[in-house]
């Protein structure tokens, strides 16, 4: 599997920066500037910013830094999702809910789910590329990511337009958040609740049907309550769909721009990991300080806000180069670490592998591209590719 060798000019290396600047024209330059000020820096009005992967991992593994205090993700998502989802929980309750959910995301189960949902869409995508058609990979990924989340929350098989609609609804909610956001406005909360109530209703109906072939039905078997199932469906909808849909086009663009050869599943996995490092699916993570502690050499006190600049931590490792191994402190840091490591990682990886292996089995090249604006996760609005 390999793209056509790239003959792009040196500016090809700037495409990722252009995506970030299109999404966050003010915040991104500030975040990158902070990377030059040291591994940990206190910024008035912003918080304590972490630019070092080892320090970031230590914070994420330390129970004194929480997701449910002031300045944490709870400020954003509790008004929308309620107090009992993995995004805003800590302690024994968080651990208990996580243990209930983990059997739903084993690599074997999610690989089978993805293979079933994407069998026909991938066959169609493969045929289009084989015929030499120009394909907008962004639109294709929205359809496929939407189809997977539809199956996950209990909708079953849906037409392309319904998958697009569902993706657009999730994108609308996520795009209310910027790198500077501390909380949503009352109007934004109302909009988000309307979207997620519809998702919750779908999920609860599947939960009550108890069909063990569905994720919601399996949640009931695993002992989750209807409320927990609704909350989980909303969290997966918000965090999983856009992450995968935005990443795959960026992955393919990086491979094409750098003339990277992808020959076999092991090489593909290395390329995926390296592309995740460069693109950083979660560019920033937030924690609230619960007890006095040190972040690197900076003293923090209860109520302080810690902003982990995951993108700075990751980009410190250098430019895109799949042949260079990641140091231990950097491993999958963009999916978190410790008790909050992303529970949906196996599902995301299964989707990414399935689509990337299909696309990169052709000698693809990028025909045109356009950066998206007004989004939280930097991405392409369109990425047109073709195979030679």
Short mmCIF file of the C-alpha atoms (twelve columns), coordinates in Angstrom:
data_MODEL
# 
_entry.id   MODEL 
# 
loop_
_atom_site.group_PDB 
_atom_site.id 
_atom_site.type_symbol 
_atom_site.label_atom_id 
_atom_site.label_alt_id 
_atom_site.label_comp_id 
_atom_site.label_asym_id 
_atom_site.label_seq_id 
_atom_site.Cartn_x 
_atom_site.Cartn_y 
_atom_site.Cartn_z 
_atom_site.pdbx_PDB_model_num 
ATOM 1   C CA . UNK A 1   0.000   0.000  0.000   1 
ATOM 2   C CA . UNK A 2   1.604   3.274  -1.021  1 
ATOM 3   C CA . UNK A 3   0.700   6.662  -2.436  1 
ATOM 4   C CA . UNK A 4   2.278   8.124  -5.501  1 
ATOM 5   C CA . UNK A 5   5.601   9.807  -4.650  1 
ATOM 6   C CA . UNK A 6   5.045   13.445 -3.799  1 
ATOM 7   C CA . UNK A 7   6.538   16.215 -5.873  1 
ATOM 8   C CA . UNK A 8   5.086   18.932 -3.669  1 
ATOM 9   C CA . UNK A 9   7.163   22.039 -2.881  1 
ATOM 10  C CA . UNK A 10  8.667   22.585 0.585   1 
ATOM 11  C CA . UNK A 11  5.455   24.324 1.732   1 
ATOM 12  C CA . UNK A 12  3.858   20.859 1.933   1 
ATOM 13  C CA . UNK A 13  5.104   20.632 5.526   1 
ATOM 14  C CA . UNK A 14  2.912   23.574 6.484   1 
ATOM 15  C CA . UNK A 15  -0.458  21.946 5.749   1 
ATOM 16  C CA . UNK A 16  -1.042  20.829 9.341   1 
ATOM 17  C CA . UNK A 17  -0.162  24.268 10.691  1 
ATOM 18  C CA . UNK A 18  -2.568  25.769 8.164   1 
ATOM 19  C CA . UNK A 19  -5.356  23.541 9.461   1 
ATOM 20  C CA . UNK A 20  -4.709  24.689 13.024  1 
ATOM 21  C CA . UNK A 21  -4.560  28.338 11.998  1 
ATOM 22  C CA . UNK A 22  -7.823  28.035 10.060  1 
ATOM 23  C CA . UNK A 23  -9.538  26.471 13.088  1 
ATOM 24  C CA . UNK A 24  -7.932  28.651 15.785  1 
ATOM 25  C CA . UNK A 25  -6.346  31.751 14.222  1 
ATOM 26  C CA . UNK A 26  -5.696  33.425 17.588  1 
ATOM 27  C CA . UNK A 27  -5.378  30.580 20.089  1 
ATOM 28  C CA . UNK A 28  -3.037  28.379 18.030  1 
ATOM 29  C CA . UNK A 29  -0.197  30.912 17.700  1 
ATOM 30  C CA . UNK A 30  -0.491  31.545 21.453  1 
ATOM 31  C CA . UNK A 31  -0.315  27.826 22.258  1 
ATOM 32  C CA . UNK A 32  2.765   27.396 20.066  1 
ATOM 33  C CA . UNK A 33  4.385   30.472 21.605  1 
ATOM 34  C CA . UNK A 34  3.897   29.005 25.078  1 
ATOM 35  C CA . UNK A 35  5.872   25.943 23.986  1 
ATOM 36  C CA . UNK A 36  8.966   28.151 23.817  1 
ATOM 37  C CA . UNK A 37  8.624   29.312 27.408  1 
ATOM 38  C CA . UNK A 38  9.517   26.018 29.053  1 
ATOM 39  C CA . UNK A 39  8.035   22.650 30.069  1 
ATOM 40  C CA . UNK A 40  5.587   24.263 32.524  1 
ATOM 41  C CA . UNK A 41  4.509   27.898 32.594  1 
ATOM 42  C CA . UNK A 42  1.899   29.774 34.619  1 
ATOM 43  C CA . UNK A 43  -0.168  32.091 32.409  1 
ATOM 44  C CA . UNK A 44  -2.415  34.649 34.182  1 
ATOM 45  C CA . UNK A 45  -6.054  34.154 33.250  1 
ATOM 46  C CA . UNK A 46  -5.333  30.822 31.559  1 
ATOM 47  C CA . UNK A 47  -3.776  28.537 34.153  1 
ATOM 48  C CA . UNK A 48  -0.677  26.399 34.445  1 
ATOM 49  C CA . UNK A 49  0.279   25.228 30.967  1 
ATOM 50  C CA . UNK A 50  2.151   21.935 30.487  1 
ATOM 51  C CA . UNK A 51  4.284   21.584 27.344  1 
ATOM 52  C CA . UNK A 52  6.286   18.495 28.316  1 
ATOM 53  C CA . UNK A 53  5.078   14.927 27.704  1 
ATOM 54  C CA . UNK A 54  6.612   13.429 30.853  1 
ATOM 55  C CA . UNK A 55  5.041   16.107 33.073  1 
ATOM 56  C CA . UNK A 56  1.731   15.746 31.241  1 
ATOM 57  C CA . UNK A 57  1.674   11.994 31.823  1 
ATOM 58  C CA . UNK A 58  2.494   12.495 35.510  1 
ATOM 59  C CA . UNK A 59  -0.432  14.926 35.871  1 
ATOM 60  C CA . UNK A 60  -2.841  12.574 34.083  1 
ATOM 61  C CA . UNK A 61  -1.856  9.739  36.430  1 
ATOM 62  C CA . UNK A 62  -2.128  11.818 39.615  1 
ATOM 63  C CA . UNK A 63  -5.522  11.774 41.390  1 
ATOM 64  C CA . UNK A 64  -4.912  15.293 42.719  1 
ATOM 65  C CA . UNK A 65  -5.624  16.588 39.213  1 
ATOM 66  C CA . UNK A 66  -9.288  16.037 38.448  1 
ATOM 67  C CA . UNK A 67  -11.864 16.294 35.671  1 
ATOM 68  C CA . UNK A 68  -14.714 17.300 37.973  1 
ATOM 69  C CA . UNK A 69  -13.494 20.550 39.544  1 
ATOM 70  C CA . UNK A 70  -13.577 24.224 38.527  1 
ATOM 71  C CA . UNK A 71  -11.839 24.858 35.207  1 
ATOM 72  C CA . UNK A 72  -12.049 21.168 34.248  1 
ATOM 73  C CA . UNK A 73  -14.090 19.432 31.510  1 
ATOM 74  C CA . UNK A 74  -16.980 19.222 33.980  1 
ATOM 75  C CA . UNK A 75  -17.615 22.948 33.513  1 
ATOM 76  C CA . UNK A 76  -18.222 22.300 29.811  1 
ATOM 77  C CA . UNK A 77  -20.085 19.005 29.731  1 
ATOM 78  C CA . UNK A 78  -21.941 18.478 33.020  1 
ATOM 79  C CA . UNK A 79  -24.673 21.017 32.082  1 
ATOM 80  C CA . UNK A 80  -25.191 19.060 28.853  1 
ATOM 81  C CA . UNK A 81  -24.615 15.403 29.743  1 
ATOM 82  C CA . UNK A 82  -25.309 15.367 33.477  1 
ATOM 83  C CA . UNK A 83  -22.885 14.494 36.283  1 
ATOM 84  C CA . UNK A 84  -22.380 10.795 35.587  1 
ATOM 85  C CA . UNK A 85  -20.436 10.252 32.374  1 
ATOM 86  C CA . UNK A 86  -16.765 9.325  32.083  1 
ATOM 87  C CA . UNK A 87  -15.926 12.813 30.787  1 
ATOM 88  C CA . UNK A 88  -16.580 14.437 34.164  1 
ATOM 89  C CA . UNK A 89  -16.240 11.750 36.827  1 
ATOM 90  C CA . UNK A 90  -13.546 10.767 39.303  1 
ATOM 91  C CA . UNK A 91  -12.951 8.231  42.039  1 
ATOM 92  C CA . UNK A 92  -14.828 4.982  42.771  1 
ATOM 93  C CA . UNK A 93  -17.920 5.935  40.747  1 
ATOM 94  C CA . UNK A 94  -15.789 6.646  37.681  1 
ATOM 95  C CA . UNK A 95  -13.917 3.358  38.095  1 
ATOM 96  C CA . UNK A 96  -17.150 1.384  38.514  1 
ATOM 97  C CA . UNK A 97  -18.717 2.873  35.370  1 
ATOM 98  C CA . UNK A 98  -15.533 2.357  33.386  1 
ATOM 99  C CA . UNK A 99  -15.397 -1.317 34.391  1 
ATOM 100 C CA . UNK A 100 -18.970 -1.779 33.170  1 
ATOM 101 C CA . UNK A 101 -18.175 -0.173 29.820  1 
ATOM 102 C CA . UNK A 102 -14.801 -1.761 29.068  1 
ATOM 103 C CA . UNK A 103 -16.161 -5.149 27.861  1 
ATOM 104 C CA . UNK A 104 -18.070 -3.264 25.142  1 
ATOM 105 C CA . UNK A 105 -14.843 -2.045 23.558  1 
ATOM 106 C CA . UNK A 106 -12.634 -5.088 23.282  1 
ATOM 107 C CA . UNK A 107 -10.556 -5.098 20.063  1 
ATOM 108 C CA . UNK A 108 -12.277 -8.254 18.818  1 
ATOM 109 C CA . UNK A 109 -15.793 -6.875 19.304  1 
ATOM 110 C CA . UNK A 110 -15.195 -3.438 17.796  1 
ATOM 111 C CA . UNK A 111 -13.276 -4.890 14.841  1 
ATOM 112 C CA . UNK A 112 -16.265 -7.093 14.049  1 
ATOM 113 C CA . UNK A 113 -18.680 -4.184 14.451  1 
ATOM 114 C CA . UNK A 114 -16.635 -1.934 12.146  1 
ATOM 115 C CA . UNK A 115 -16.187 -4.671 9.555   1 
ATOM 116 C CA . UNK A 116 -19.934 -5.249 9.487   1 
ATOM 117 C CA . UNK A 117 -20.950 -1.571 9.323   1 
ATOM 118 C CA . UNK A 118 -18.315 -0.486 6.811   1 
ATOM 119 C CA . UNK A 119 -18.240 -3.523 4.529   1 
ATOM 120 C CA . UNK A 120 -20.395 -1.978 1.801   1 
ATOM 121 C CA . UNK A 121 -19.171 1.646  2.138   1 
ATOM 122 C CA . UNK A 122 -15.550 0.497  1.894   1 
ATOM 123 C CA . UNK A 123 -16.327 -1.712 -1.083  1 
ATOM 124 C CA . UNK A 124 -17.881 1.303  -2.821  1 
ATOM 125 C CA . UNK A 125 -14.943 3.557  -1.904  1 
ATOM 126 C CA . UNK A 126 -12.449 0.991  -3.155  1 
ATOM 127 C CA . UNK A 127 -14.323 0.693  -6.466  1 
ATOM 128 C CA . UNK A 128 -14.428 4.458  -6.966  1 
ATOM 129 C CA . UNK A 129 -10.691 4.768  -6.418  1 
ATOM 130 C CA . UNK A 130 -10.024 1.795  -8.691  1 
ATOM 131 C CA . UNK A 131 -11.989 3.536  -11.466 1 
ATOM 132 C CA . UNK A 132 -9.813  6.636  -11.086 1 
ATOM 133 C CA . UNK A 133 -12.607 8.822  -9.693  1 
ATOM 134 C CA . UNK A 134 -11.851 11.881 -7.594  1 
ATOM 135 C CA . UNK A 135 -13.194 11.287 -4.083  1 
ATOM 136 C CA . UNK A 136 -13.826 13.800 -1.313  1 
ATOM 137 C CA . UNK A 137 -12.416 11.762 1.552   1 
ATOM 138 C CA . UNK A 138 -13.870 14.178 4.123   1 
ATOM 139 C CA . UNK A 139 -17.427 13.511 2.973   1 
ATOM 140 C CA . UNK A 140 -16.763 9.773  2.755   1 
ATOM 141 C CA . UNK A 141 -15.462 9.759  6.332   1 
ATOM 142 C CA . UNK A 142 -18.468 11.693 7.621   1 
ATOM 143 C CA . UNK A 143 -20.752 9.071  6.152   1 
ATOM 144 C CA . UNK A 144 -18.723 6.153  7.519   1 
ATOM 145 C CA . UNK A 145 -18.143 7.622  10.989  1 
ATOM 146 C CA . UNK A 146 -21.830 8.553  11.135  1 
ATOM 147 C CA . UNK A 147 -22.791 4.998  10.183  1 
ATOM 148 C CA . UNK A 148 -20.623 3.518  12.949  1 
ATOM 149 C CA . UNK A 149 -22.025 5.812  15.629  1 
ATOM 150 C CA . UNK A 150 -25.558 5.092  14.383  1 
ATOM 151 C CA . UNK A 151 -24.934 1.393  14.956  1 
ATOM 152 C CA . UNK A 152 -23.300 2.088  18.315  1 
ATOM 153 C CA . UNK A 153 -26.227 4.061  19.738  1 
ATOM 154 C CA . UNK A 154 -28.806 1.622  18.382  1 
ATOM 155 C CA . UNK A 155 -30.058 3.008  15.071  1 
ATOM 156 C CA . UNK A 156 -28.884 0.039  13.034  1 
ATOM 157 C CA . UNK A 157 -28.224 0.457  9.337   1 
ATOM 158 C CA . UNK A 158 -29.035 3.946  8.030   1 
ATOM 159 C CA . UNK A 159 -28.919 5.636  4.600   1 
ATOM 160 C CA . UNK A 160 -26.018 7.963  3.799   1 
ATOM 161 C CA . UNK A 161 -28.056 11.126 4.321   1 
ATOM 162 C CA . UNK A 162 -29.060 10.078 7.848   1 
ATOM 163 C CA . UNK A 163 -25.425 9.328  8.675   1 
ATOM 164 C CA . UNK A 164 -24.422 12.763 7.368   1 
ATOM 165 C CA . UNK A 165 -27.184 14.416 9.412   1 
ATOM 166 C CA . UNK A 166 -26.071 12.696 12.591  1 
ATOM 167 C CA . UNK A 167 -22.452 13.669 12.013  1 
ATOM 168 C CA . UNK A 168 -23.471 17.290 11.347  1 
ATOM 169 C CA . UNK A 169 -25.430 17.419 14.619  1 
ATOM 170 C CA . UNK A 170 -22.427 16.224 16.590  1 
ATOM 171 C CA . UNK A 171 -20.140 18.640 14.753  1 
ATOM 172 C CA . UNK A 172 -22.509 21.495 15.609  1 
ATOM 173 C CA . UNK A 173 -22.236 20.749 19.322  1 
ATOM 174 C CA . UNK A 174 -18.487 20.164 19.415  1 
ATOM 175 C CA . UNK A 175 -17.807 23.306 17.377  1 
ATOM 176 C CA . UNK A 176 -19.388 25.406 20.129  1 
ATOM 177 C CA . UNK A 177 -16.164 24.804 22.057  1 
ATOM 178 C CA . UNK A 178 -12.891 26.584 21.308  1 
ATOM 179 C CA . UNK A 179 -9.436  26.251 22.834  1 
ATOM 180 C CA . UNK A 180 -10.352 29.232 25.027  1 
ATOM 181 C CA . UNK A 181 -13.740 27.919 26.222  1 
ATOM 182 C CA . UNK A 182 -14.342 27.457 29.936  1 
ATOM 183 C CA . UNK A 183 -18.075 26.789 29.743  1 
ATOM 184 C CA . UNK A 184 -20.990 26.908 27.327  1 
ATOM 185 C CA . UNK A 185 -23.546 29.717 27.335  1 
ATOM 186 C CA . UNK A 186 -27.132 28.991 28.339  1 
ATOM 187 C CA . UNK A 187 -28.145 29.136 24.664  1 
ATOM 188 C CA . UNK A 188 -25.398 26.690 23.675  1 
ATOM 189 C CA . UNK A 189 -26.369 24.320 26.497  1 
ATOM 190 C CA . UNK A 190 -29.987 24.374 25.296  1 
ATOM 191 C CA . UNK A 191 -28.955 23.566 21.714  1 
ATOM 192 C CA . UNK A 192 -26.622 20.784 22.846  1 
ATOM 193 C CA . UNK A 193 -29.287 19.277 25.093  1 
ATOM 194 C CA . UNK A 194 -31.791 19.169 22.237  1 
ATOM 195 C CA . UNK A 195 -29.300 17.283 20.058  1 
ATOM 196 C CA . UNK A 196 -28.207 14.901 22.802  1 
ATOM 197 C CA . UNK A 197 -31.743 14.260 24.038  1 
ATOM 198 C CA . UNK A 198 -32.529 12.869 20.580  1 
ATOM 199 C CA . UNK A 199 -29.434 10.680 20.760  1 
ATOM 200 C CA . UNK A 200 -30.410 9.592  24.263  1 
ATOM 201 C CA . UNK A 201 -33.922 8.665  23.166  1 
ATOM 202 C CA . UNK A 202 -32.549 6.453  20.383  1 
ATOM 203 C CA . UNK A 203 -30.063 4.863  22.766  1 
ATOM 204 C CA . UNK A 204 -32.671 4.242  25.475  1 
ATOM 205 C CA . UNK A 205 -35.036 2.563  23.010  1 
ATOM 206 C CA . UNK A 206 -32.235 0.191  21.955  1 
ATOM 207 C CA . UNK A 207 -31.326 -0.345 25.605  1 
ATOM 208 C CA . UNK A 208 -34.891 -1.258 26.539  1 
ATOM 209 C CA . UNK A 209 -35.178 -3.626 23.565  1 
ATOM 210 C CA . UNK A 210 -32.261 -5.543 25.113  1 
ATOM 211 C CA . UNK A 211 -30.883 -6.865 21.811  1 
ATOM 212 C CA . UNK A 212 -27.410 -8.138 22.715  1 
ATOM 213 C CA . UNK A 213 -26.234 -7.649 19.129  1 
ATOM 214 C CA . UNK A 214 -26.346 -3.873 19.794  1 
ATOM 215 C CA . UNK A 215 -23.980 -1.884 22.010  1 
ATOM 216 C CA . UNK A 216 -26.911 -0.454 23.989  1 
ATOM 217 C CA . UNK A 217 -28.390 -3.918 24.494  1 
ATOM 218 C CA . UNK A 218 -25.017 -5.122 25.757  1 
ATOM 219 C CA . UNK A 219 -24.902 -2.189 28.156  1 
ATOM 220 C CA . UNK A 220 -28.086 -3.468 29.754  1 
ATOM 221 C CA . UNK A 221 -26.559 -6.951 30.077  1 
ATOM 222 C CA . UNK A 222 -23.420 -5.421 31.631  1 
ATOM 223 C CA . UNK A 223 -25.604 -3.899 34.353  1 
ATOM 224 C CA . UNK A 224 -25.669 -0.266 33.281  1 
ATOM 225 C CA . UNK A 225 -28.790 1.699  34.109  1 
ATOM 226 C CA . UNK A 226 -30.846 3.383  31.397  1 
ATOM 227 C CA . UNK A 227 -29.502 6.749  32.560  1 
ATOM 228 C CA . UNK A 228 -25.915 5.500  32.342  1 
ATOM 229 C CA . UNK A 229 -26.557 4.127  28.858  1 
ATOM 230 C CA . UNK A 230 -28.013 7.448  27.715  1 
ATOM 231 C CA . UNK A 231 -25.055 9.352  29.121  1 
ATOM 232 C CA . UNK A 232 -22.554 6.962  27.570  1 
ATOM 233 C CA . UNK A 233 -24.236 7.246  24.172  1 
ATOM 234 C CA . UNK A 234 -24.040 11.037 24.350  1 
ATOM 235 C CA . UNK A 235 -20.378 10.970 25.353  1 
ATOM 236 C CA . UNK A 236 -19.439 8.528  22.569  1 
ATOM 237 C CA . UNK A 237 -21.404 10.599 20.091  1 
ATOM 238 C CA . UNK A 238 -19.559 13.788 21.038  1 
ATOM 239 C CA . UNK A 239 -16.040 12.433 21.413  1 
ATOM 240 C CA . UNK A 240 -15.751 9.557  18.973  1 
ATOM 241 C CA . UNK A 241 -17.423 10.473 15.723  1 
ATOM 242 C CA . UNK A 242 -15.573 13.669 14.868  1 
ATOM 243 C CA . UNK A 243 -12.207 12.424 16.113  1 
ATOM 244 C CA . UNK A 244 -12.144 9.575  13.589  1 
ATOM 245 C CA . UNK A 245 -13.767 11.475 10.735  1 
ATOM 246 C CA . UNK A 246 -11.316 14.372 10.974  1 
ATOM 247 C CA . UNK A 247 -8.224  12.237 11.471  1 
ATOM 248 C CA . UNK A 248 -8.348  9.916  8.462   1 
ATOM 249 C CA . UNK A 249 -8.189  12.667 5.806   1 
ATOM 250 C CA . UNK A 250 -5.278  14.263 7.683   1 
ATOM 251 C CA . UNK A 251 -3.540  10.881 7.871   1 
ATOM 252 C CA . UNK A 252 -3.913  10.308 4.126   1 
ATOM 253 C CA . UNK A 253 -2.756  13.865 3.376   1 
ATOM 254 C CA . UNK A 254 0.374   13.397 5.512   1 
ATOM 255 C CA . UNK A 255 1.192   10.111 3.786   1 
ATOM 256 C CA . UNK A 256 0.765   11.681 0.351   1 
ATOM 257 C CA . UNK A 257 2.612   14.899 1.184   1 
ATOM 258 C CA . UNK A 258 5.622   13.022 2.518   1 
ATOM 259 C CA . UNK A 259 5.681   10.247 -0.069  1 
ATOM 260 C CA . UNK A 260 5.447   7.684  2.741   1 
ATOM 261 C CA . UNK A 261 5.323   4.014  1.803   1 
ATOM 262 C CA . UNK A 262 2.720   1.933  3.645   1 
ATOM 263 C CA . UNK A 263 3.313   -1.747 3.009   1 
ATOM 264 C CA . UNK A 264 1.595   -4.073 5.451   1 
ATOM 265 C CA . UNK A 265 -0.402  -3.809 8.682   1 
ATOM 266 C CA . UNK A 266 2.583   -3.287 10.984  1 
ATOM 267 C CA . UNK A 267 3.811   -0.363 8.904   1 
ATOM 268 C CA . UNK A 268 0.269   1.007  8.749   1 
ATOM 269 C CA . UNK A 269 0.016   0.971  12.546  1 
ATOM 270 C CA . UNK A 270 3.316   2.895  12.846  1 
ATOM 271 C CA . UNK A 271 2.094   5.453  10.314  1 
ATOM 272 C CA . UNK A 272 -1.220  5.825  12.180  1 
ATOM 273 C CA . UNK A 273 0.566   6.394  15.513  1 
ATOM 274 C CA . UNK A 274 2.904   8.960  13.988  1 
ATOM 275 C CA . UNK A 275 0.077   10.775 12.214  1 
ATOM 276 C CA . UNK A 276 -1.834  10.894 15.508  1 
ATOM 277 C CA . UNK A 277 1.205   12.450 17.153  1 
ATOM 278 C CA . UNK A 278 1.513   15.128 14.486  1 
ATOM 279 C CA . UNK A 279 -2.212  15.890 14.228  1 
ATOM 280 C CA . UNK A 280 -2.891  15.419 17.975  1 
ATOM 281 C CA . UNK A 281 -6.621  14.504 18.051  1 
ATOM 282 C CA . UNK A 282 -6.931  16.101 21.504  1 
ATOM 283 C CA . UNK A 283 -4.722  19.209 21.290  1 
ATOM 284 C CA . UNK A 284 -5.528  20.389 24.829  1 
ATOM 285 C CA . UNK A 285 -6.621  18.619 28.037  1 
ATOM 286 C CA . UNK A 286 -7.902  20.274 31.198  1 
ATOM 287 C CA . UNK A 287 -7.569  19.366 34.857  1 
ATOM 288 C CA . UNK A 288 -8.527  21.067 38.108  1 
ATOM 289 C CA . UNK A 289 -6.188  20.960 41.113  1 
ATOM 290 C CA . UNK A 290 -7.774  19.352 44.195  1 
ATOM 291 C CA . UNK A 291 -4.757  19.384 46.544  1 
ATOM 292 C CA . UNK A 292 -1.474  21.290 46.747  1 
ATOM 293 C CA . UNK A 293 1.039   19.757 44.350  1 
ATOM 294 C CA . UNK A 294 3.890   20.390 41.961  1 
ATOM 295 C CA . UNK A 295 3.466   20.452 38.193  1 
ATOM 296 C CA . UNK A 296 7.045   20.030 37.107  1 
ATOM 297 C CA . UNK A 297 8.704   22.691 39.238  1 
ATOM 298 C CA . UNK A 298 5.620   24.935 39.467  1 
ATOM 299 C CA . UNK A 299 3.625   24.865 42.707  1 
ATOM 300 C CA . UNK A 300 -0.155  24.693 42.327  1 
ATOM 301 C CA . UNK A 301 -2.962  24.972 44.844  1 
ATOM 302 C CA . UNK A 302 -6.603  23.823 45.020  1 
ATOM 303 C CA . UNK A 303 -8.757  25.494 42.405  1 
ATOM 304 C CA . UNK A 304 -5.899  26.116 39.988  1 
ATOM 305 C CA . UNK A 305 -6.502  25.115 36.381  1 
ATOM 306 C CA . UNK A 306 -3.964  22.944 34.562  1 
ATOM 307 C CA . UNK A 307 -3.982  23.089 30.783  1 
ATOM 308 C CA . UNK A 308 -2.046  20.251 29.179  1 
ATOM 309 C CA . UNK A 309 -0.977  21.455 25.730  1 
ATOM 310 C CA . UNK A 310 -0.951  17.954 24.257  1 
ATOM 311 C CA . UNK A 311 -0.115  19.355 20.826  1 
ATOM 312 C CA . UNK A 312 3.042   21.029 22.159  1 
ATOM 313 C CA . UNK A 313 4.035   17.842 24.000  1 
ATOM 314 C CA . UNK A 314 3.619   15.818 20.817  1 
ATOM 315 C CA . UNK A 315 5.190   18.206 18.327  1 
ATOM 316 C CA . UNK A 316 8.326   18.551 20.461  1 
ATOM 317 C CA . UNK A 317 9.248   15.107 19.113  1 
ATOM 318 C CA . UNK A 318 9.881   16.584 15.667  1 
ATOM 319 C CA . UNK A 319 8.375   16.454 12.171  1 
ATOM 320 C CA . UNK A 320 6.390   13.559 10.691  1 
ATOM 321 C CA . UNK A 321 8.623   10.477 10.551  1 
ATOM 322 C CA . UNK A 322 7.044   7.017  11.013  1 
ATOM 323 C CA . UNK A 323 10.469  5.371  11.214  1 
ATOM 324 C CA . UNK A 324 11.263  7.106  14.510  1 
ATOM 325 C CA . UNK A 325 9.849   5.352  17.618  1 
ATOM 326 C CA . UNK A 326 7.922   7.326  20.216  1 
ATOM 327 C CA . UNK A 327 9.448   7.658  23.695  1 
ATOM 328 C CA . UNK A 328 7.427   5.961  26.471  1 
ATOM 329 C CA . UNK A 329 6.116   9.220  27.931  1 
ATOM 330 C CA . UNK A 330 4.583   10.144 24.573  1 
ATOM 331 C CA . UNK A 331 2.843   6.847  23.821  1 
ATOM 332 C CA . UNK A 332 -0.811  7.540  22.867  1 
ATOM 333 C CA . UNK A 333 -0.761  10.658 25.057  1 
ATOM 334 C CA . UNK A 334 -3.357  12.314 22.765  1 
ATOM 335 C CA . UNK A 335 -5.864  9.720  24.041  1 
ATOM 336 C CA . UNK A 336 -5.047  10.480 27.652  1 
ATOM 337 C CA . UNK A 337 -3.315  8.368  30.294  1 
ATOM 338 C CA . UNK A 338 -4.053  6.598  33.536  1 
ATOM 339 C CA . UNK A 339 -7.674  6.172  34.712  1 
ATOM 340 C CA . UNK A 340 -9.010  8.457  31.967  1 
ATOM 341 C CA . UNK A 341 -7.308  6.858  28.971  1 
ATOM 342 C CA . UNK A 342 -9.917  6.948  26.186  1 
ATOM 343 C CA . UNK A 343 -12.147 3.903  26.543  1 
ATOM 344 C CA . UNK A 344 -13.202 4.216  22.893  1 
ATOM 345 C CA . UNK A 345 -9.630  3.973  21.569  1 
ATOM 346 C CA . UNK A 346 -10.076 0.407  20.224  1 
ATOM 347 C CA . UNK A 347 -13.178 1.478  18.285  1 
ATOM 348 C CA . UNK A 348 -11.437 4.548  16.852  1 
ATOM 349 C CA . UNK A 349 -8.401  2.488  15.863  1 
ATOM 350 C CA . UNK A 350 -10.550 -0.174 14.210  1 
ATOM 351 C CA . UNK A 351 -12.313 2.464  12.082  1 
ATOM 352 C CA . UNK A 352 -9.053  4.175  11.146  1 
ATOM 353 C CA . UNK A 353 -7.357  0.913  10.173  1 
ATOM 354 C CA . UNK A 354 -10.301 -0.215 8.067   1 
ATOM 355 C CA . UNK A 355 -10.542 2.987  6.028   1 
ATOM 356 C CA . UNK A 356 -6.815  3.734  5.789   1 
ATOM 357 C CA . UNK A 357 -5.975  0.227  4.611   1 
ATOM 358 C CA . UNK A 358 -8.593  0.508  1.861   1 
ATOM 359 C CA . UNK A 359 -7.510  3.967  0.698   1 
ATOM 360 C CA . UNK A 360 -3.775  3.320  0.908   1 
ATOM 361 C CA . UNK A 361 -4.018  0.058  -1.016  1 
ATOM 362 C CA . UNK A 362 -4.155  2.452  -3.998  1 
ATOM 363 C CA . UNK A 363 -1.452  4.860  -5.145  1 
ATOM 364 C CA . UNK A 364 -3.394  7.910  -4.060  1 
ATOM 365 C CA . UNK A 365 -2.558  11.579 -4.403  1 
ATOM 366 C CA . UNK A 366 -4.208  14.736 -3.168  1 
ATOM 367 C CA . UNK A 367 -5.881  16.696 -5.961  1 
ATOM 368 C CA . UNK A 368 -7.242  19.652 -3.951  1 
ATOM 369 C CA . UNK A 369 -7.769  20.529 -0.322  1 
ATOM 370 C CA . UNK A 370 -9.534  23.165 1.746   1 
ATOM 371 C CA . UNK A 371 -9.098  23.803 5.466   1 
ATOM 372 C CA . UNK A 372 -12.158 23.934 7.715   1 
ATOM 373 C CA . UNK A 373 -12.876 27.048 9.769   1 
ATOM 374 C CA . UNK A 374 -14.836 27.483 12.984  1 
ATOM 375 C CA . UNK A 375 -14.168 23.932 14.243  1 
ATOM 376 C CA . UNK A 376 -12.679 22.603 17.480  1 
ATOM 377 C CA . UNK A 377 -10.635 19.793 15.954  1 
ATOM 378 C CA . UNK A 378 -8.570  21.132 13.028  1 
ATOM 379 C CA . UNK A 379 -9.509  19.345 9.846   1 
ATOM 380 C CA . UNK A 380 -10.126 19.618 6.135   1 
ATOM 381 C CA . UNK A 381 -13.448 20.908 4.894   1 
ATOM 382 C CA . UNK A 382 -12.681 18.957 1.720   1 
ATOM 383 C CA . UNK A 383 -9.819  16.667 0.710   1 
ATOM 384 C CA . UNK A 384 -10.156 15.437 -2.848  1 
ATOM 385 C CA . UNK A 385 -8.017  12.410 -3.676  1 
ATOM 386 C CA . UNK A 386 -7.596  10.174 -6.687  1 
ATOM 387 C CA . UNK A 387 -5.633  7.049  -7.490  1 
ATOM 388 C CA . UNK A 388 -3.222  6.609  -10.378 1 
# 
